PDB file of C-alpha atoms in Angstrom:
ATOM      1  CA  MET A  62      26.887  -1.931 -18.357  1.00 50.00           C
ATOM      2  CA  SER A  63      25.148  -3.915 -21.122  1.00 53.00           C
ATOM      3  CA  ARG A  64      26.047  -1.317 -23.749  1.00 56.00           C
ATOM      4  CA  LYS A  65      29.695  -1.413 -22.676  1.00 54.00           C
ATOM      5  CA  ALA A  66      29.744  -5.206 -23.031  1.00 55.00           C
ATOM      6  CA  TYR A  67      28.103  -4.866 -26.467  1.00 56.00           C
ATOM      7  CA  ASN A  68      30.695  -2.329 -27.622  1.00 64.00           C
ATOM      8  CA  MET A  69      33.476  -4.641 -26.446  1.00 61.00           C
ATOM      9  CA  GLY A  70      32.006  -7.522 -28.418  1.00 65.00           C
ATOM     10  CA  ASP A  71      30.977  -9.598 -25.402  1.00 61.00           C
ATOM     11  CA  LEU A  72      27.284  -9.369 -26.336  1.00 59.00           C
ATOM     12  CA  GLU A  73      25.852 -10.076 -29.767  1.00 64.00           C
ATOM     13  CA  SER A  74      22.868  -7.778 -29.307  1.00 64.00           C
ATOM     14  CA  LEU A  75      21.254  -5.430 -26.843  1.00 58.00           C
ATOM     15  CA  HIS A  76      17.883  -6.077 -25.270  1.00 56.00           C
ATOM     16  CA  GLU A  77      15.333  -3.355 -25.769  1.00 56.00           C
ATOM     17  CA  PHE A  78      13.376  -2.196 -22.738  1.00 48.00           C
ATOM     18  CA  ARG A  79      10.360   0.020 -23.142  1.00 51.00           C
ATOM     19  CA  ARG A  80       9.418   2.361 -20.367  1.00 48.00           C
ATOM     20  CA  GLN A  81       5.882   1.777 -19.155  1.00 46.00           C
ATOM     21  CA  LYS A  82       3.807   4.858 -18.507  1.00 47.00           C
ATOM     22  CA  GLU A  83       2.632   5.169 -14.946  1.00 45.00           C
ATOM     23  CA  ARG A  84      -1.072   5.724 -14.726  1.00 46.00           C
ATOM     24  CA  ALA A  85      -2.115   9.013 -13.231  1.00 47.00           C
ATOM     25  CA  GLY A  86      -3.540   8.569  -9.771  1.00 47.00           C
ATOM     26  CA  ARG A  87      -6.153  10.674  -8.060  1.00 51.00           C
ATOM     27  CA  ILE A  88      -4.764  12.797  -5.245  1.00 54.00           C
ATOM     28  CA  ARG A  89      -7.132  13.976  -2.563  1.00 59.00           C
ATOM     29  CA  PHE A  90      -5.785  16.353   0.087  1.00 65.00           C
ATOM     30  CA  LEU A  91      -7.526  16.355   3.439  1.00 71.00           C
ATOM     31  CA  GLU A  92      -8.705  19.553   5.059  1.00 76.00           C
ATOM     32  CA  ARG A  93      -7.363  20.235   8.556  1.00 80.00           C
ATOM     33  CA  ASP A  94     -10.612  19.259  10.223  1.00 79.00           C
ATOM     34  CA  GLU A  95     -10.792  16.052   8.171  1.00 80.00           C
ATOM     35  CA  GLU A  96      -7.247  15.129   9.179  1.00 84.00           C
ATOM     36  CA  ALA A  97      -8.031  15.835  12.829  1.00 87.00           C
ATOM     37  CA  ARG A  98     -11.171  13.674  12.715  1.00 86.00           C
ATOM     38  CA  LEU A  99      -9.348  10.862  10.941  1.00 89.00           C
ATOM     39  CA  PHE A 100      -6.420  10.871  13.372  1.00 91.00           C
ATOM     40  CA  ALA A 101      -8.794  10.943  16.337  1.00 92.00           C
ATOM     41  CA  ALA A 102     -10.675   7.947  14.931  1.00 90.00           C
ATOM     42  CA  ILE A 103      -7.417   6.053  14.405  1.00 92.00           C
ATOM     43  CA  LYS A 104      -6.185   6.894  17.906  1.00 92.00           C
ATOM     44  CA  SER A 105      -9.424   5.625  19.436  1.00 92.00           C
ATOM     45  CA  ARG A 106      -8.762   2.263  17.787  1.00 91.00           C
ATOM     46  CA  SER A 107      -5.010   1.905  18.244  1.00 92.00           C
ATOM     47  CA  GLU A 108      -2.353   4.132  19.792  1.00 91.00           C
ATOM     48  CA  ASP A 109       0.341   2.392  17.722  1.00 91.00           C
ATOM     49  CA  ALA A 110      -1.586   2.974  14.482  1.00 93.00           C
ATOM     50  CA  TYR A 111      -2.058   6.627  15.441  1.00 93.00           C
ATOM     51  CA  ARG A 112       1.676   7.101  16.025  1.00 92.00           C
ATOM     52  CA  LEU A 113       2.420   5.417  12.711  1.00 93.00           C
ATOM     53  CA  SER A 114      -0.113   7.625  10.895  1.00 92.00           C
ATOM     54  CA  VAL A 115       1.496  10.789  12.240  1.00 91.00           C
ATOM     55  CA  PHE A 116       4.919   9.530  11.215  1.00 91.00           C
ATOM     56  CA  LEU A 117       3.769   8.647   7.683  1.00 90.00           C
ATOM     57  CA  VAL A 118       2.154  12.036   7.123  1.00 88.00           C
ATOM     58  CA  ASP A 119       5.057  14.081   8.496  1.00 88.00           C
ATOM     59  CA  SER A 120       7.925  12.036   7.050  1.00 87.00           C
ATOM     60  CA  GLY A 121       6.625  11.045   3.618  1.00 85.00           C
ATOM     61  CA  CYS A 122       7.773   7.462   4.234  1.00 87.00           C
ATOM     62  CA  ARG A 123       5.975   4.575   2.603  1.00 87.00           C
ATOM     63  CA  LEU A 124       4.192   2.180   4.907  1.00 88.00           C
ATOM     64  CA  GLY A 125       6.670  -0.664   4.365  1.00 87.00           C
ATOM     65  CA  GLU A 126       9.608   1.660   5.029  1.00 89.00           C
ATOM     66  CA  ALA A 127       8.099   2.886   8.285  1.00 91.00           C
ATOM     67  CA  LEU A 128       7.185  -0.581   9.537  1.00 91.00           C
ATOM     68  CA  GLY A 129      10.750  -1.732   8.925  1.00 89.00           C
ATOM     69  CA  LEU A 130      12.341   0.979  11.076  1.00 90.00           C
ATOM     70  CA  THR A 131      14.469  -0.178  13.992  1.00 89.00           C
ATOM     71  CA  TRP A 132      15.564   1.835  17.006  1.00 88.00           C
ATOM     72  CA  ASN A 133      19.077   1.972  15.525  1.00 88.00           C
ATOM     73  CA  ASP A 134      17.652   3.911  12.548  1.00 90.00           C
ATOM     74  CA  ILE A 135      16.640   6.775  14.844  1.00 88.00           C
ATOM     75  CA  LYS A 136      19.343   9.203  15.945  1.00 84.00           C
ATOM     76  CA  GLU A 137      18.342  12.261  17.960  1.00 77.00           C
ATOM     77  CA  HIS A 138      16.731  14.552  15.369  1.00 85.00           C
ATOM     78  CA  ARG A 139      16.802  12.352  12.266  1.00 89.00           C
ATOM     79  CA  VAL A 140      15.576   9.040  10.897  1.00 89.00           C
ATOM     80  CA  SER A 141      17.396   6.858   8.365  1.00 88.00           C
ATOM     81  CA  PHE A 142      15.810   4.161   6.232  1.00 84.00           C
ATOM     82  CA  GLN A 143      16.197   2.340   2.931  1.00 79.00           C
ATOM     83  CA  THR A 144      13.732   3.404   0.254  1.00 79.00           C
ATOM     84  CA  ILE A 145      11.617   0.636  -1.247  1.00 72.00           C
ATOM     85  CA  ILE A 146      11.746   1.812  -4.869  1.00 70.00           C
ATOM     86  CA  SER A 147      15.450   2.676  -5.274  1.00 71.00           C
ATOM     87  CA  SER A 148      16.907   0.759  -2.287  1.00 75.00           C
ATOM     88  CA  ARG A 149      18.896   3.871  -1.441  1.00 80.00           C
ATOM     89  CA  ASN A 150      19.615   4.991   2.086  1.00 83.00           C
ATOM     90  CA  CYS A 151      17.696   8.104   3.017  1.00 86.00           C
ATOM     91  CA  THR A 152      17.995  10.323   6.087  1.00 89.00           C
ATOM     92  CA  ILE A 153      15.313  12.854   6.980  1.00 88.00           C
ATOM     93  CA  PRO A 154      14.922  15.304   9.879  1.00 90.00           C
ATOM     94  CA  MET A 155      12.203  14.657  12.429  1.00 88.00           C
ATOM     95  CA  THR A 156       9.423  17.169  12.959  1.00 89.00           C
ATOM     96  CA  GLU A 157       8.293  17.966  16.481  1.00 88.00           C
ATOM     97  CA  GLN A 158       5.251  15.731  15.960  1.00 87.00           C
ATOM     98  CA  VAL A 159       7.436  12.831  14.864  1.00 89.00           C
ATOM     99  CA  LYS A 160       9.680  13.292  17.889  1.00 88.00           C
ATOM    100  CA  GLU A 161       6.605  12.961  20.077  1.00 85.00           C
ATOM    101  CA  VAL A 162       5.349   9.735  18.497  1.00 86.00           C
ATOM    102  CA  ILE A 163       8.669   7.884  18.286  1.00 83.00           C
ATOM    103  CA  ARG A 164      10.423   8.824  21.482  1.00 72.00           C
ATOM    104  CA  LEU A 165      13.382   6.555  22.091  1.00 64.00           C
ATOM    105  CA  PRO A 166      12.719   4.388  25.145  1.00 60.00           C
ATOM    106  CA  PRO A 167      15.575   3.598  27.550  1.00 60.00           C
ATOM    107  CA  ASP A 168      17.770   0.703  26.387  1.00 56.00           C
ATOM    108  CA  GLY A 169      16.375  -1.641  29.008  1.00 53.00           C
ATOM    109  CA  ARG A 170      12.783  -1.024  27.934  1.00 57.00           C
ATOM    110  CA  ARG A 171      13.109  -1.637  24.200  1.00 53.00           C
ATOM    111  CA  ARG A 172      10.860  -4.672  23.964  1.00 65.00           C
ATOM    112  CA  SER A 173      10.280  -4.290  20.220  1.00 77.00           C
ATOM    113  CA  LYS A 174      12.774  -3.964  17.362  1.00 86.00           C
ATOM    114  CA  GLY A 175      11.441  -0.589  16.313  1.00 88.00           C
ATOM    115  CA  PRO A 176       8.765   2.033  16.932  1.00 89.00           C
ATOM    116  CA  PHE A 177       6.159   0.400  14.691  1.00 90.00           C
ATOM    117  CA  THR A 178       7.164  -3.265  14.484  1.00 88.00           C
ATOM    118  CA  LYS A 179       4.184  -4.375  16.567  1.00 88.00           C
ATOM    119  CA  LEU A 180       1.947  -3.592  13.585  1.00 90.00           C
ATOM    120  CA  SER A 181       1.675  -5.419  10.279  1.00 89.00           C
ATOM    121  CA  GLN A 182       0.589  -3.847   6.992  1.00 87.00           C
ATOM    122  CA  ALA A 183      -2.686  -5.767   7.165  1.00 84.00           C
ATOM    123  CA  GLN A 184      -3.420  -4.611  10.713  1.00 89.00           C
ATOM    124  CA  PHE A 185      -2.695  -0.981   9.895  1.00 90.00           C
ATOM    125  CA  ALA A 186      -4.729  -1.104   6.675  1.00 85.00           C
ATOM    126  CA  ALA A 187      -7.711  -2.501   8.570  1.00 84.00           C
ATOM    127  CA  ILE A 188      -7.546   0.238  11.219  1.00 89.00           C
ATOM    128  CA  TRP A 189      -6.946   2.973   8.633  1.00 86.00           C
ATOM    129  CA  ASN A 190      -9.857   1.956   6.412  1.00 80.00           C
ATOM    130  CA  GLU A 191     -12.210   1.406   9.339  1.00 81.00           C
ATOM    131  CA  ALA A 192     -11.348   4.864  10.681  1.00 86.00           C
ATOM    132  CA  LYS A 193     -11.838   6.449   7.249  1.00 82.00           C
ATOM    133  CA  ALA A 194     -15.249   4.868   6.929  1.00 75.00           C
ATOM    134  CA  GLY A 195     -16.108   5.944  10.469  1.00 75.00           C
ATOM    135  CA  VAL A 196     -15.531   9.628   9.712  1.00 77.00           C
ATOM    136  CA  GLY A 197     -17.141   9.536   6.280  1.00 71.00           C
ATOM    137  CA  LEU A 198     -13.961   9.470   4.185  1.00 72.00           C
ATOM    138  CA  GLY A 199     -14.040   5.842   3.104  1.00 62.00           C
ATOM    139  CA  ALA A 200     -16.922   6.008   0.642  1.00 65.00           C
ATOM    140  CA  GLU A 201     -15.005   7.663  -2.207  1.00 71.00           C
ATOM    141  CA  TRP A 202     -13.357   4.466  -3.489  1.00 77.00           C
ATOM    142  CA  GLN A 203     -16.692   2.701  -3.395  1.00 78.00           C
ATOM    143  CA  LYS A 204     -18.453   5.528  -5.240  1.00 78.00           C
ATOM    144  CA  ARG A 205     -15.826   5.383  -7.993  1.00 82.00           C
ATOM    145  CA  ASP A 206     -15.956   1.557  -8.069  1.00 84.00           C
ATOM    146  CA  GLU A 207     -12.259   1.342  -7.198  1.00 86.00           C
ATOM    147  CA  VAL A 208     -12.595  -1.098  -4.305  1.00 87.00           C
ATOM    148  CA  ILE A 209     -14.287  -4.479  -4.016  1.00 89.00           C
ATOM    149  CA  ALA A 210     -17.227  -4.096  -1.657  1.00 85.00           C
ATOM    150  CA  LEU A 211     -19.175  -7.198  -0.674  1.00 86.00           C
ATOM    151  CA  LYS A 212     -22.639  -6.649   0.708  1.00 81.00           C
ATOM    152  CA  SER A 213     -23.199  -8.097   4.153  1.00 74.00           C
ATOM    153  CA  GLY A 214     -26.683  -7.780   5.551  1.00 68.00           C
ATOM    154  CA  SER A 215     -29.261  -5.262   4.401  1.00 62.00           C
ATOM    155  CA  SER A 216     -27.072  -2.186   3.950  1.00 64.00           C
ATOM    156  CA  ARG A 217     -23.599  -2.968   5.279  1.00 71.00           C
ATOM    157  CA  PHE A 218     -20.588  -3.581   3.041  1.00 76.00           C
ATOM    158  CA  VAL A 219     -17.326  -5.322   3.870  1.00 78.00           C
ATOM    159  CA  PHE A 220     -14.082  -4.604   2.046  1.00 80.00           C
ATOM    160  CA  PRO A 221     -11.789  -7.663   1.782  1.00 84.00           C
ATOM    161  CA  LEU A 222      -8.530  -6.721   3.450  1.00 78.00           C
ATOM    162  CA  LYS A 223      -6.266  -8.545   1.034  1.00 84.00           C
ATOM    163  CA  GLN A 224      -7.040  -6.126  -1.812  1.00 85.00           C
ATOM    164  CA  PHE A 225      -5.293  -3.256  -0.013  1.00 81.00           C
ATOM    165  CA  VAL A 226      -1.678  -2.174  -0.464  1.00 79.00           C
ATOM    166  CA  ASP A 227      -0.370   0.636   1.741  1.00 71.00           C
ATOM    167  CA  ALA A 228      -3.936   1.145   2.997  1.00 70.00           C
ATOM    168  CA  ARG A 229      -5.427   1.696  -0.469  1.00 77.00           C
ATOM    169  CA  PRO A 230      -6.886  -0.650  -3.121  1.00 85.00           C
ATOM    170  CA  ALA A 231      -4.261  -2.377  -5.257  1.00 87.00           C
ATOM    171  CA  ASP A 232      -3.650  -0.932  -8.713  1.00 88.00           C
ATOM    172  CA  GLY A 233      -5.927  -2.555 -11.258  1.00 90.00           C
ATOM    173  CA  THR A 234      -8.788  -3.294  -8.869  1.00 91.00           C
ATOM    174  CA  ALA A 235     -11.145  -0.865 -10.620  1.00 91.00           C
ATOM    175  CA  GLU A 236     -10.271  -2.316 -14.027  1.00 92.00           C
ATOM    176  CA  LEU A 237     -11.034  -5.851 -12.853  1.00 93.00           C
ATOM    177  CA  ILE A 238     -14.341  -4.809 -11.292  1.00 93.00           C
ATOM    178  CA  ALA A 239     -15.353  -3.249 -14.607  1.00 93.00           C
ATOM    179  CA  MET A 240     -14.362  -6.378 -16.535  1.00 92.00           C
ATOM    180  CA  PHE A 241     -16.414  -8.754 -14.388  1.00 93.00           C
ATOM    181  CA  GLY A 242     -19.265  -6.330 -13.789  1.00 91.00           C
ATOM    182  CA  ASP A 243     -19.892  -7.787 -10.342  1.00 92.00           C
ATOM    183  CA  HIS A 244     -17.903  -7.328  -7.143  1.00 93.00           C
ATOM    184  CA  ARG A 245     -18.546 -10.762  -5.672  1.00 92.00           C
ATOM    185  CA  LEU A 246     -17.731 -12.502  -8.953  1.00 93.00           C
ATOM    186  CA  ALA A 247     -14.540 -10.466  -9.325  1.00 94.00           C
ATOM    187  CA  TRP A 248     -13.438 -11.302  -5.774  1.00 94.00           C
ATOM    188  CA  LYS A 249     -14.192 -15.001  -6.205  1.00 93.00           C
ATOM    189  CA  TRP A 250     -12.030 -15.054  -9.324  1.00 94.00           C
ATOM    190  CA  LEU A 251      -9.237 -13.076  -7.660  1.00 94.00           C
ATOM    191  CA  MET A 252      -9.031 -15.561  -4.796  1.00 94.00           C
ATOM    192  CA  THR A 253      -9.052 -18.727  -6.940  1.00 93.00           C
ATOM    193  CA  PRO A 254      -5.684 -20.149  -8.139  1.00 94.00           C
ATOM    194  CA  THR A 255      -5.484 -20.517 -11.906  1.00 93.00           C
ATOM    195  CA  ASP A 256      -3.162 -22.270 -14.350  1.00 92.00           C
ATOM    196  CA  LYS A 257      -3.110 -19.060 -16.391  1.00 91.00           C
ATOM    197  CA  LEU A 258      -0.975 -17.536 -13.626  1.00 93.00           C
ATOM    198  CA  GLY A 259       1.248 -20.497 -12.874  1.00 92.00           C
ATOM    199  CA  GLY A 260      -1.096 -21.939 -10.286  1.00 92.00           C
ATOM    200  CA  ASN A 261      -1.139 -18.724  -8.265  1.00 93.00           C
ATOM    201  CA  SER A 262      -4.241 -16.808  -7.299  1.00 93.00           C
ATOM    202  CA  PRO A 263      -4.871 -13.597  -9.271  1.00 94.00           C
ATOM    203  CA  ILE A 264      -4.879 -11.517  -6.083  1.00 93.00           C
ATOM    204  CA  ASP A 265      -1.396 -12.732  -5.110  1.00 92.00           C
ATOM    205  CA  THR A 266      -0.164 -12.059  -8.641  1.00 92.00           C
ATOM    206  CA  LEU A 267      -1.739  -8.608  -8.555  1.00 91.00           C
ATOM    207  CA  LEU A 268      -0.093  -7.780  -5.231  1.00 88.00           C
ATOM    208  CA  ALA A 269       3.243  -8.933  -6.665  1.00 87.00           C
ATOM    209  CA  GLY A 270       2.960  -6.103  -9.182  1.00 85.00           C
ATOM    210  CA  THR A 271       2.260  -8.026 -12.394  1.00 89.00           C
ATOM    211  CA  LEU A 272      -0.994  -6.319 -13.310  1.00 91.00           C
ATOM    212  CA  ALA A 273      -0.724  -7.033 -17.042  1.00 92.00           C
ATOM    213  CA  ASP A 274      -0.714 -10.806 -16.453  1.00 93.00           C
ATOM    214  CA  VAL A 275      -3.756 -10.563 -14.194  1.00 94.00           C
ATOM    215  CA  VAL A 276      -5.692  -8.454 -16.700  1.00 94.00           C
ATOM    216  CA  ALA A 277      -4.868 -10.894 -19.512  1.00 93.00           C
ATOM    217  CA  ALA A 278      -6.032 -13.838 -17.394  1.00 94.00           C
ATOM    218  CA  ALA A 279      -9.191 -11.956 -16.436  1.00 94.00           C
ATOM    219  CA  ARG A 280     -10.037 -11.337 -20.094  1.00 93.00           C
ATOM    220  CA  LEU A 281      -9.788 -15.060 -20.775  1.00 92.00           C
ATOM    221  CA  ALA A 282     -11.950 -15.802 -17.743  1.00 91.00           C
ATOM    222  CA  VAL A 283     -14.620 -13.345 -18.853  1.00 91.00           C
ATOM    223  CA  GLU A 284     -14.600 -14.754 -22.388  1.00 87.00           C
ATOM    224  CA  HIS A 285     -15.254 -18.207 -20.904  1.00 79.00           C
ATOM    225  CA  ALA A 286     -17.703 -17.061 -18.253  1.00 69.00           C
ATOM    226  CA  PRO A 287     -18.923 -20.568 -17.263  1.00 61.00           C
ATOM    227  CA  ASP A 288     -15.352 -21.356 -16.145  1.00 45.00           C
ATOM    228  CA  VAL A 289     -15.097 -18.314 -13.834  1.00 44.00           C
TER     229      VAL A 289
END
């Protein structure tokens, strides 16, 4: 559209946009027994979170897409939703497992807007991470220093919930931990509003997807350590 306007003389120049490379993530596939243990741990904590977990695994939906489903999006053997990244409508078939976890209730008994609307992202993330830790799968992020872990008591660690997006640490968390060299110091800085980010807290800016701004502000904070 912009190029067409430029060719017609409506624009004096074209803006140049550079594609940013997406950092390679680490993919870890669960063995069948690990998945079974994890799902059992989730189910013991919340039936709704268990149903959502099954749906996410079988459908490939993102957490936000699944939480936004309404009963009108579910038709017999398929589910329709709007993708978060492209905002396109997508329709997928339901597996037998998915049919079990999102059975349509009778019209008169639909007390919620959708199958998973009773849960929030924060609630699900808390249950998911607690279950992972309970079955021995939650220590990997901590071992790789990719999650902020604050020591509580002699040997127990707590993981601040706000750092998680879709039940995993927000992008850039590991980089910030490395910059500050201390988890508690990094978390204190992340939670404190700063003029360098328009008066917003670094964690809110990070969750909004502007990692570069947060990293730049963190560098300045580290350079002036007494001000952190």
